Amino acid sequence: MIFNASKFNAHWEDKKLSELGTFNRGKSKHRPRNDKKLFENGVHPLIQTGEVRESNLYIDSHQNCYNDFGLKQSKLWPSNTLCITIAANIAETALLQYPMCFPDSVVGFIADKDKTSELFMHYIFTYIRKAIQNSVQGSIQDNINIDYLTNLNFKIPSKSYQDKIVDILGSLDKKIELNNKINAELEAMAKLIYDYWFVQFDFPDANGKPYKSSGGKMVYNEELKREIPDGWKLKELSEIAHIKAGGDKPNVVSAEKSSKAPIPIYSNGIKDFGLYGYTDIAKIIEPSITISARGTIGVAFLRMEPFVPIIRLIVATPKNDCTLFYLNEFLKNVNFEDSGSVQKQLTSPQVSKIKILSPSRDVLEKHKSIVSNLVRKIEISRRETDQLVKLRDWLLPMLMNGQVTISND
C-alpha cells in the first residue's frame, strides 16, 4: 500500500523507506529505564516519544540527560536526525536540533542526500500519519516495528522538486517555530516579573526602588507563616474573581446561518473545538482564565477574547481588570494536585476556596501596565501562528499527493 498515492502523482517514483536512507531504533538497554545510575550528573540529552509528539518541526529542548554510564547503553544521534515514534504515539516525527539519545520506542532516520531529505520525509509522515495509525489500530499494542517501516512505500518526486516543497512548507514551519520561541521568552519575562514582585516582594515602591530590599514595611502573616508587604491580605479566590464551571456544549449553527459573530468553544482548558455560530448561550465578554478540571488538572490559560466554556473547564473572571494578569500567573503556579480531589477532578467550590495573596491596587495597576504589553504581543503572535498552521495544513496534503504543483520559475 502506498499511503500518499493519488491520480495526481502517478508519475512520481515508488520508493521504500529503506531505499531513501538508513534507519535504526534508538537504544535503552539498561533496566529499569529510570535507574538513577543512568542519570546522576548527566550531560547527554535524552528525549522520549512525548517530546517528539509535542515538537512542531525541531526538538529543541530536553528534560533528562544520561551520564556516561547511561550513554554506554544508549546511542547519541546527530543533529537533523528524523525521529519517528513507533510506540505510544505512532508515526509522530520531528528533527533533532542538536545531538540527543532516544529509546527503542523511537526510530532514527538519516536520509540519503541524493534521494531525499529528513525534512521532506517529515512532511511525508505528517501527511500519512493518520493512515498509518488507522492501519495498526486494534492491534495488541497499537505499535509498529522496523519491518513495518522497511516495507513502507511512498510516491516520491525528484529531489529538486522535493526541495521546492520543503522550501514552501519549511518557511511556514520556521516562522511558526520563531513565533513559539518569541512567545516562550515573553512568557518567561512575565513569570520573572511575577516572581520578583509577588514572591520576593521586590515590586517598585513609590520611589521606583525594590520594595522589600529597600526596607519596605513587612508584617507577619500567621496563616502563611511568613512576612508579607504591609496592607496586603490573604483572601479566598472567590473574593477577587467570579468562579464558574463550563456548561454543556451549546447548540451551534453555521456561520452563514448565524446572525452573530462566530465564537471559540473551549473544553479542558486547552482544547479548541473550533469557531461556531451560536444560538442559545451568552458569550463571556470579560477576559478570563480557564482551568482544566479533569484529566491533566490545573492547566491555566489566559483567554483575552470572548469564548464559551464547556465541560471539564472552570473559569475565573477577575472582579477588577487590574487583577487579570496577576491572577493568571498565580493560577499557573498553583499545585492543584493538593486540592483534595480523589478522582483527579476539580470543582468550582474547590477552586473558589483557594487562598491568594491580594496585593494593593496600585501595585496591581503597575503590574498590569507592564505585563499587558507582553500579553498583547503574545496574542498577536499566537493569532499569526494559527493562520500559518492553517495555511501549512491546507497546503501539505495537496503538495504531498501532487494535487498542487510548483512552477519552475
CSV table of C-alpha atoms in Angstrom, one decimal:
chain,number,residue,atom,x,y,z
A,1,MET,CA,0.0,0.0,0.0
A,2,ILE,CA,1.2,3.5,-0.9
A,3,PHE,CA,-0.4,5.9,1.6
A,4,ASN,CA,0.3,9.1,-0.4
A,5,ALA,CA,-0.6,7.7,-3.9
A,6,SER,CA,-3.1,9.7,-6.0
A,7,LYS,CA,-4.0,10.2,-9.6
A,8,PHE,CA,-2.0,13.5,-9.4
A,9,ASN,CA,1.3,11.9,-8.5
A,10,ALA,CA,1.2,8.7,-10.5
A,11,HIS,CA,4.3,9.8,-12.4
A,12,TRP,CA,6.3,10.0,-9.2
A,13,GLU,CA,8.7,7.1,-8.4
A,14,ASP,CA,7.7,4.4,-6.0
A,15,LYS,CA,10.3,4.2,-3.2
A,16,LYS,CA,10.6,2.2,0.0
A,17,LEU,CA,11.8,4.0,3.1
A,18,SER,CA,14.8,1.6,3.2
A,19,GLU,CA,15.8,2.9,-0.3
A,20,LEU,CA,15.7,6.6,0.9
A,21,GLY,CA,18.2,6.4,3.8
A,22,THR,CA,19.2,4.5,6.8
A,23,PHE,CA,17.2,4.0,10.0
A,24,ASN,CA,17.5,2.1,13.3
A,25,ARG,CA,15.8,2.0,16.6
A,26,GLY,CA,17.1,4.0,19.5
A,27,LYS,CA,18.8,2.3,22.3
A,28,SER,CA,18.0,1.9,26.0
A,29,LYS,CA,19.3,-1.5,27.1
A,30,HIS,CA,19.5,-1.0,30.9
A,31,ARG,CA,16.6,-2.0,33.1
A,32,PRO,CA,15.0,-0.4,34.9
A,33,ARG,CA,14.9,2.5,32.4
A,34,ASN,CA,14.5,5.1,35.2
A,35,ASP,CA,17.5,3.8,37.2
A,36,LYS,CA,19.2,6.8,38.9
A,37,LYS,CA,22.6,5.4,37.9
A,38,LEU,CA,21.8,6.3,34.3
A,39,PHE,CA,21.1,10.0,35.1
A,40,GLU,CA,23.2,11.2,38.0
A,41,ASN,CA,25.3,14.2,36.8
A,42,GLY,CA,24.0,13.5,33.3
A,43,VAL,CA,25.2,15.7,30.4
A,44,HIS,CA,24.0,13.7,27.3
A,45,PRO,CA,20.4,14.8,26.2
A,46,LEU,CA,17.7,12.2,26.2
A,47,ILE,CA,14.2,12.6,24.7
A,48,GLN,CA,11.1,10.4,24.7
A,49,THR,CA,8.2,9.8,22.4
A,50,GLY,CA,6.2,12.6,24.1
A,51,GLU,CA,8.9,15.2,23.2
A,52,VAL,CA,8.7,14.1,19.5
A,53,ARG,CA,4.9,14.5,19.6
A,54,GLU,CA,5.0,17.9,21.2
A,55,SER,CA,7.5,19.4,18.8
A,56,ASN,CA,6.4,21.3,15.8
A,57,LEU,CA,9.4,20.7,13.5
A,58,TYR,CA,12.6,20.6,15.6
A,59,ILE,CA,13.1,19.1,19.0
A,60,ASP,CA,15.0,21.9,20.6
A,61,SER,CA,14.7,21.1,24.3
A,62,HIS,CA,15.0,18.1,26.6
A,63,GLN,CA,14.0,17.2,30.2
A,64,ASN,CA,16.6,14.4,31.0
A,65,CYS,CA,20.2,13.7,30.5
A,66,TYR,CA,22.2,10.4,30.6
A,67,ASN,CA,25.6,10.3,32.2
A,68,ASP,CA,28.5,8.4,30.7
A,69,PHE,CA,27.2,5.2,32.1
A,70,GLY,CA,23.8,5.9,30.6
A,71,LEU,CA,25.3,6.8,27.2
A,72,LYS,CA,27.1,3.4,27.1
A,73,GLN,CA,23.8,1.5,27.0
A,74,SER,CA,22.2,4.0,24.5
A,75,LYS,CA,23.3,5.9,21.4
A,76,LEU,CA,23.8,9.6,20.6
A,77,TRP,CA,22.2,10.5,17.3
A,78,PRO,CA,23.4,13.5,15.3
A,79,SER,CA,21.5,16.8,14.8
A,80,ASN,CA,19.0,16.8,12.0
A,81,THR,CA,18.1,13.1,12.5
A,82,LEU,CA,14.4,12.5,11.8
A,83,CYS,CA,12.8,10.8,14.8
A,84,ILE,CA,9.9,8.5,14.1
A,85,THR,CA,7.9,7.2,17.0
A,86,ILE,CA,6.8,3.5,16.8
A,87,ALA,CA,5.1,3.0,20.1
A,88,ALA,CA,2.6,5.0,22.3
A,89,ASN,CA,2.4,7.9,19.8
A,90,ILE,CA,2.7,6.2,16.5
A,91,ALA,CA,4.3,7.8,13.4
A,92,GLU,CA,4.9,11.2,15.1
A,93,THR,CA,8.0,12.8,13.6
A,94,ALA,CA,10.4,15.7,14.4
A,95,LEU,CA,14.1,16.5,13.7
A,96,LEU,CA,16.8,16.8,16.3
A,97,GLN,CA,18.1,20.4,16.8
A,98,TYR,CA,21.2,19.0,18.4
A,99,PRO,CA,22.7,15.5,19.2
A,100,MET,CA,20.4,13.5,21.5
A,101,CYS,CA,19.7,10.0,22.7
A,102,PHE,CA,16.3,8.3,22.5
A,103,PRO,CA,14.9,4.9,23.5
A,104,ASP,CA,13.9,2.0,21.3
A,105,SER,CA,10.3,3.4,21.0
A,106,VAL,CA,11.8,5.9,18.5
A,107,VAL,CA,13.4,5.2,15.2
A,108,GLY,CA,16.1,7.5,13.8
A,109,PHE,CA,16.2,8.1,10.1
A,110,ILE,CA,19.1,9.7,8.2
A,111,ALA,CA,18.4,10.5,4.6
A,112,ASP,CA,20.4,9.6,1.5
A,113,LYS,CA,21.1,13.2,0.5
A,114,ASP,CA,21.0,12.3,-3.2
A,115,LYS,CA,17.5,10.9,-2.9
A,116,THR,CA,15.6,12.9,-0.3
A,117,SER,CA,15.9,14.9,2.9
A,118,GLU,CA,14.9,14.4,6.5
A,119,LEU,CA,12.6,17.4,6.2
A,120,PHE,CA,10.8,16.1,3.2
A,121,MET,CA,10.2,12.7,4.9
A,122,HIS,CA,9.0,14.6,8.0
A,123,TYR,CA,6.3,16.1,5.8
A,124,ILE,CA,5.5,12.8,4.1
A,125,PHE,CA,5.0,11.2,7.5
A,126,THR,CA,2.9,14.2,8.7
A,127,TYR,CA,0.6,13.6,5.7
A,128,ILE,CA,0.2,9.9,6.1
A,129,ARG,CA,0.3,9.7,9.9
A,130,LYS,CA,-3.4,9.1,10.3
A,131,ALA,CA,-3.5,6.4,7.7
A,132,ILE,CA,-0.6,4.6,9.5
A,133,GLN,CA,-2.3,4.9,12.8
A,134,ASN,CA,-5.6,3.6,11.4
A,135,SER,CA,-3.8,0.7,9.7
A,136,VAL,CA,-2.5,-0.6,13.1
A,137,GLN,CA,-5.4,0.4,15.3
A,138,GLY,CA,-6.8,-2.6,17.2
A,139,SER,CA,-3.5,-4.5,17.3
A,140,ILE,CA,-2.4,-5.7,20.7
A,141,GLN,CA,-0.2,-2.7,21.5
A,142,ASP,CA,-1.0,-0.4,18.6
A,143,ASN,CA,2.6,-0.1,17.6
A,144,ILE,CA,4.8,-0.5,14.6
A,145,ASN,CA,8.3,-2.0,14.1
A,146,ILE,CA,11.3,-1.8,11.8
A,147,ASP,CA,9.9,-4.4,9.4
A,148,TYR,CA,6.8,-2.2,9.1
A,149,LEU,CA,8.9,0.9,8.3
A,150,THR,CA,11.1,-1.1,5.9
A,151,ASN,CA,8.1,-2.1,3.8
A,152,LEU,CA,6.5,1.4,3.7
A,153,ASN,CA,6.2,2.6,0.1
A,154,PHE,CA,5.9,6.2,-0.9
A,155,LYS,CA,5.4,8.2,-4.1
A,156,ILE,CA,8.5,10.4,-4.3
A,157,PRO,CA,9.2,13.2,-6.8
A,158,SER,CA,12.6,14.2,-8.0
A,159,LYS,CA,15.0,15.5,-5.3
A,160,SER,CA,14.9,19.0,-6.9
A,161,TYR,CA,11.1,19.1,-6.7
A,162,GLN,CA,11.2,17.8,-3.1
A,163,ASP,CA,13.4,20.7,-2.2
A,164,LYS,CA,10.9,23.1,-3.6
A,165,ILE,CA,8.2,21.6,-1.4
A,166,VAL,CA,10.4,21.7,1.6
A,167,ASP,CA,11.2,25.4,0.9
A,168,ILE,CA,7.5,26.3,1.0
A,169,LEU,CA,6.4,24.2,4.0
A,170,GLY,CA,9.7,24.8,5.8
A,171,SER,CA,9.4,28.5,5.6
A,172,LEU,CA,6.0,28.4,7.2
A,173,ASP,CA,7.2,26.0,9.9
A,174,LYS,CA,10.3,28.0,10.7
A,175,LYS,CA,8.2,31.1,11.2
A,176,ILE,CA,5.9,29.1,13.5
A,177,GLU,CA,9.0,27.9,15.4
A,178,LEU,CA,10.2,31.5,15.7
A,179,ASN,CA,6.9,32.7,17.0
A,180,ASN,CA,6.8,29.9,19.5
A,181,LYS,CA,10.3,30.9,20.8
A,182,ILE,CA,9.4,34.6,21.0
A,183,ASN,CA,6.3,33.7,23.0
A,184,ALA,CA,8.2,31.4,25.3
A,185,GLU,CA,10.6,34.3,26.0
A,186,LEU,CA,7.7,36.7,26.6
A,187,GLU,CA,6.0,34.3,28.9
A,188,ALA,CA,9.3,33.8,30.8
A,189,MET,CA,9.6,37.5,31.2
A,190,ALA,CA,6.0,37.7,32.6
A,191,LYS,CA,6.8,34.9,35.1
A,192,LEU,CA,10.1,36.6,36.1
A,193,ILE,CA,8.2,39.8,36.9
A,194,TYR,CA,5.6,37.8,38.8
A,195,ASP,CA,8.3,36.1,40.9
A,196,TYR,CA,10.2,39.3,41.5
A,197,TRP,CA,7.1,41.3,42.5
A,198,PHE,CA,4.8,38.8,44.2
A,199,VAL,CA,7.1,36.1,45.6
A,200,GLN,CA,10.2,38.1,46.5
A,201,PHE,CA,8.1,41.2,47.1
A,202,ASP,CA,10.5,43.5,45.3
A,203,PHE,CA,8.0,45.4,43.3
A,204,PRO,CA,8.8,49.0,42.7
A,205,ASP,CA,8.0,51.2,45.7
A,206,ALA,CA,6.9,54.9,45.5
A,207,ASN,CA,10.5,55.8,44.6
A,208,GLY,CA,10.9,53.1,42.0
A,209,LYS,CA,13.1,51.0,44.3
A,210,PRO,CA,12.7,47.3,45.1
A,211,TYR,CA,10.1,47.3,48.0
A,212,LYS,CA,11.5,44.6,50.3
A,213,SER,CA,15.2,45.0,49.5
A,214,SER,CA,14.8,48.8,50.2
A,215,GLY,CA,13.3,48.3,53.6
A,216,GLY,CA,9.6,48.4,52.8
A,217,LYS,CA,7.4,47.6,55.8
A,218,MET,CA,6.6,43.9,56.1
A,219,VAL,CA,4.1,42.2,58.5
A,220,TYR,CA,4.0,38.6,59.7
A,221,ASN,CA,1.0,36.6,58.4
A,222,GLU,CA,0.1,33.7,60.7
A,223,GLU,CA,-1.6,31.6,58.0
A,224,LEU,CA,1.2,31.9,55.5
A,225,LYS,CA,3.8,31.7,58.3
A,226,ARG,CA,5.9,34.4,56.6
A,227,GLU,CA,6.1,38.1,56.2
A,228,ILE,CA,4.1,39.9,53.6
A,229,PRO,CA,4.0,43.6,52.5
A,230,ASP,CA,2.1,45.9,54.8
A,231,GLY,CA,-1.5,46.3,53.5
A,232,TRP,CA,-1.6,43.0,51.5
A,233,LYS,CA,-4.2,40.5,52.6
A,234,LEU,CA,-4.8,36.8,52.2
A,235,LYS,CA,-8.2,36.1,50.5
A,236,GLU,CA,-10.2,33.3,49.0
A,237,LEU,CA,-10.1,33.3,45.2
A,238,SER,CA,-13.9,33.8,45.1
A,239,GLU,CA,-13.3,37.2,46.8
A,240,ILE,CA,-11.4,38.6,43.8
A,241,ALA,CA,-12.8,36.6,40.9
A,242,HIS,CA,-16.1,35.0,39.7
A,243,ILE,CA,-15.6,31.3,39.6
A,244,LYS,CA,-17.9,29.2,37.3
A,245,ALA,CA,-17.8,25.8,35.7
A,246,GLY,CA,-18.2,25.3,31.9
A,247,GLY,CA,-21.6,24.1,30.8
A,248,ASP,CA,-22.8,21.7,28.1
A,249,LYS,CA,-21.7,22.3,24.5
A,250,PRO,CA,-24.2,24.8,23.1
A,251,ASN,CA,-26.4,24.3,20.1
A,252,VAL,CA,-24.4,25.8,17.2
A,253,VAL,CA,-25.2,26.7,13.7
A,254,SER,CA,-23.0,27.5,10.7
A,255,ALA,CA,-21.5,31.0,10.4
A,256,GLU,CA,-23.7,31.5,7.3
A,257,LYS,CA,-26.9,30.9,9.3
A,258,SER,CA,-25.9,32.7,12.5
A,259,SER,CA,-26.7,36.4,12.9
A,260,LYS,CA,-23.9,36.7,15.5
A,261,ALA,CA,-20.1,36.5,15.1
A,262,PRO,CA,-18.5,33.1,15.4
A,263,ILE,CA,-17.0,32.4,18.8
A,264,PRO,CA,-14.4,29.8,20.1
A,265,ILE,CA,-15.7,27.0,22.2
A,266,TYR,CA,-13.2,25.5,24.7
A,267,SER,CA,-13.0,22.4,26.9
A,268,ASN,CA,-10.2,21.0,29.2
A,269,GLY,CA,-8.6,24.4,29.2
A,270,ILE,CA,-6.5,23.6,26.2
A,271,LYS,CA,-8.7,22.1,23.5
A,272,ASP,CA,-10.3,24.3,20.9
A,273,PHE,CA,-13.5,22.9,19.4
A,274,GLY,CA,-13.3,25.5,16.6
A,275,LEU,CA,-15.3,28.6,15.6
A,276,TYR,CA,-19.0,28.3,15.6
A,277,GLY,CA,-22.0,30.5,15.3
A,278,TYR,CA,-24.2,30.1,18.4
A,279,THR,CA,-27.8,30.5,19.4
A,280,ASP,CA,-28.6,29.7,22.9
A,281,ILE,CA,-25.8,30.8,25.2
A,282,ALA,CA,-24.4,34.2,26.1
A,283,LYS,CA,-20.7,34.7,25.5
A,284,ILE,CA,-18.3,35.7,28.2
A,285,ILE,CA,-17.3,39.3,27.4
A,286,GLU,CA,-14.6,39.7,30.1
A,287,PRO,CA,-11.1,38.3,29.7
A,288,SER,CA,-10.8,35.2,31.9
A,289,ILE,CA,-8.5,32.4,33.0
A,290,THR,CA,-9.6,28.9,32.2
A,291,ILE,CA,-8.5,25.9,34.4
A,292,SER,CA,-8.8,22.3,33.2
A,293,ALA,CA,-10.9,20.4,35.7
A,294,ARG,CA,-10.4,16.8,34.6
A,295,GLY,CA,-7.6,14.7,33.2
A,296,THR,CA,-4.4,16.8,33.5
A,297,ILE,CA,-6.0,19.1,36.0
A,298,GLY,CA,-4.9,22.7,36.7
A,299,VAL,CA,-3.7,23.8,33.2
A,300,ALA,CA,-4.4,27.5,33.4
A,301,PHE,CA,-4.7,29.5,30.2
A,302,LEU,CA,-5.5,33.2,29.7
A,303,ARG,CA,-8.3,34.0,27.3
A,304,MET,CA,-8.3,37.6,26.1
A,305,GLU,CA,-11.2,37.3,23.7
A,306,PRO,CA,-14.9,36.2,24.2
A,307,PHE,CA,-15.4,32.4,24.3
A,308,VAL,CA,-17.8,29.8,25.5
A,309,PRO,CA,-16.5,27.4,28.2
A,310,ILE,CA,-17.9,23.9,28.3
A,311,ILE,CA,-17.4,20.6,30.1
A,312,ARG,CA,-14.2,19.8,32.0
A,313,LEU,CA,-13.4,23.5,32.4
A,314,ILE,CA,-13.5,26.1,35.2
A,315,VAL,CA,-13.4,29.8,34.5
A,316,ALA,CA,-12.0,32.5,36.8
A,317,THR,CA,-13.1,36.0,35.8
A,318,PRO,CA,-11.4,38.8,37.8
A,319,LYS,CA,-13.8,41.3,39.5
A,320,ASN,CA,-11.3,44.1,38.8
A,321,ASP,CA,-9.4,44.1,35.5
A,322,CYS,CA,-6.2,45.1,37.1
A,323,THR,CA,-6.1,41.7,38.8
A,324,LEU,CA,-6.2,39.7,35.5
A,325,PHE,CA,-2.5,39.2,34.7
A,326,TYR,CA,-1.5,38.7,38.4
A,327,LEU,CA,-4.3,36.1,38.7
A,328,ASN,CA,-3.2,34.3,35.5
A,329,GLU,CA,0.4,33.9,36.8
A,330,PHE,CA,-0.8,32.9,40.2
A,331,LEU,CA,-3.0,30.1,38.8
A,332,LYS,CA,-0.2,28.8,36.7
A,333,ASN,CA,1.8,28.2,39.8
A,334,VAL,CA,-0.9,26.6,42.0
A,335,ASN,CA,-0.4,22.9,42.8
A,336,PHE,CA,-4.0,21.7,42.1
A,337,GLU,CA,-2.9,18.1,43.0
A,338,ASP,CA,-3.2,19.2,46.6
A,339,SER,CA,-6.8,20.2,46.1
A,340,GLY,CA,-8.2,17.1,47.9
A,341,SER,CA,-9.6,15.7,44.7
A,342,VAL,CA,-9.7,11.9,44.8
A,343,GLN,CA,-10.7,11.4,41.2
A,344,LYS,CA,-8.2,13.9,39.6
A,345,GLN,CA,-11.1,16.3,39.2
A,346,LEU,CA,-11.5,19.9,40.2
A,347,THR,CA,-14.8,21.6,41.2
A,348,SER,CA,-15.8,25.2,41.3
A,349,PRO,CA,-16.1,25.2,45.1
A,350,GLN,CA,-12.6,23.8,45.4
A,351,VAL,CA,-11.2,26.5,43.2
A,352,SER,CA,-13.2,29.2,44.9
A,353,LYS,CA,-11.6,28.4,48.3
A,354,ILE,CA,-8.0,28.5,47.1
A,355,LYS,CA,-6.1,31.2,49.1
A,356,ILE,CA,-4.5,34.0,47.2
A,357,LEU,CA,-2.4,36.9,48.4
A,358,SER,CA,-4.2,40.1,47.4
A,359,PRO,CA,-1.7,43.0,46.7
A,360,SER,CA,-2.5,46.7,46.9
A,361,ARG,CA,-4.4,48.1,43.9
A,362,ASP,CA,-1.6,50.5,42.9
A,363,VAL,CA,0.9,47.6,42.7
A,364,LEU,CA,-1.6,45.6,40.5
A,365,GLU,CA,-2.1,48.6,38.3
A,366,LYS,CA,1.6,49.0,37.7
A,367,HIS,CA,1.9,45.2,37.0
A,368,LYS,CA,-1.0,45.4,34.5
A,369,SER,CA,0.6,48.3,32.6
A,370,ILE,CA,3.8,46.3,32.1
A,371,VAL,CA,2.5,42.8,31.6
A,372,SER,CA,-0.5,43.7,29.4
A,373,ASN,CA,2.0,44.8,26.7
A,374,LEU,CA,3.7,41.4,26.9
A,375,VAL,CA,0.4,39.6,26.7
A,376,ARG,CA,-0.7,41.7,23.7
A,377,LYS,CA,2.4,40.7,21.8
A,378,ILE,CA,1.9,37.1,22.7
A,379,GLU,CA,-1.7,37.2,21.5
A,380,ILE,CA,-0.7,38.9,18.2
A,381,SER,CA,1.9,36.2,17.7
A,382,ARG,CA,-0.5,33.4,18.5
A,383,ARG,CA,-3.0,34.6,16.0
A,384,GLU,CA,-0.4,34.8,13.3
A,385,THR,CA,0.8,31.3,14.2
A,386,ASP,CA,-2.8,30.0,14.0
A,387,GLN,CA,-3.1,31.4,10.5
A,388,LEU,CA,0.3,29.9,9.5
A,389,VAL,CA,-0.6,26.5,10.8
A,390,LYS,CA,-3.9,26.6,8.9
A,391,LEU,CA,-2.1,27.6,5.7
A,392,ARG,CA,0.6,24.8,6.2
A,393,ASP,CA,-2.0,22.2,6.9
A,394,TRP,CA,-4.0,23.2,3.9
A,395,LEU,CA,-1.1,23.1,1.5
A,396,LEU,CA,0.7,20.0,2.9
A,397,PRO,CA,-1.7,17.3,1.6
A,398,MET,CA,-2.0,18.8,-1.8
A,399,LEU,CA,1.7,19.1,-2.2
A,400,MET,CA,2.3,15.6,-0.9
A,401,ASN,CA,-0.2,14.0,-3.3
A,402,GLY,CA,0.7,16.1,-6.2
A,403,GLN,CA,-2.6,17.9,-6.5
A,404,VAL,CA,-0.9,21.2,-6.3
A,405,THR,CA,2.3,21.7,-8.4
A,406,ILE,CA,5.1,24.2,-8.1
A,407,SER,CA,6.3,26.0,-11.1
A,408,ASN,CA,9.9,26.0,-12.2
A,409,ASP,CA,10.1,29.8,-12.1
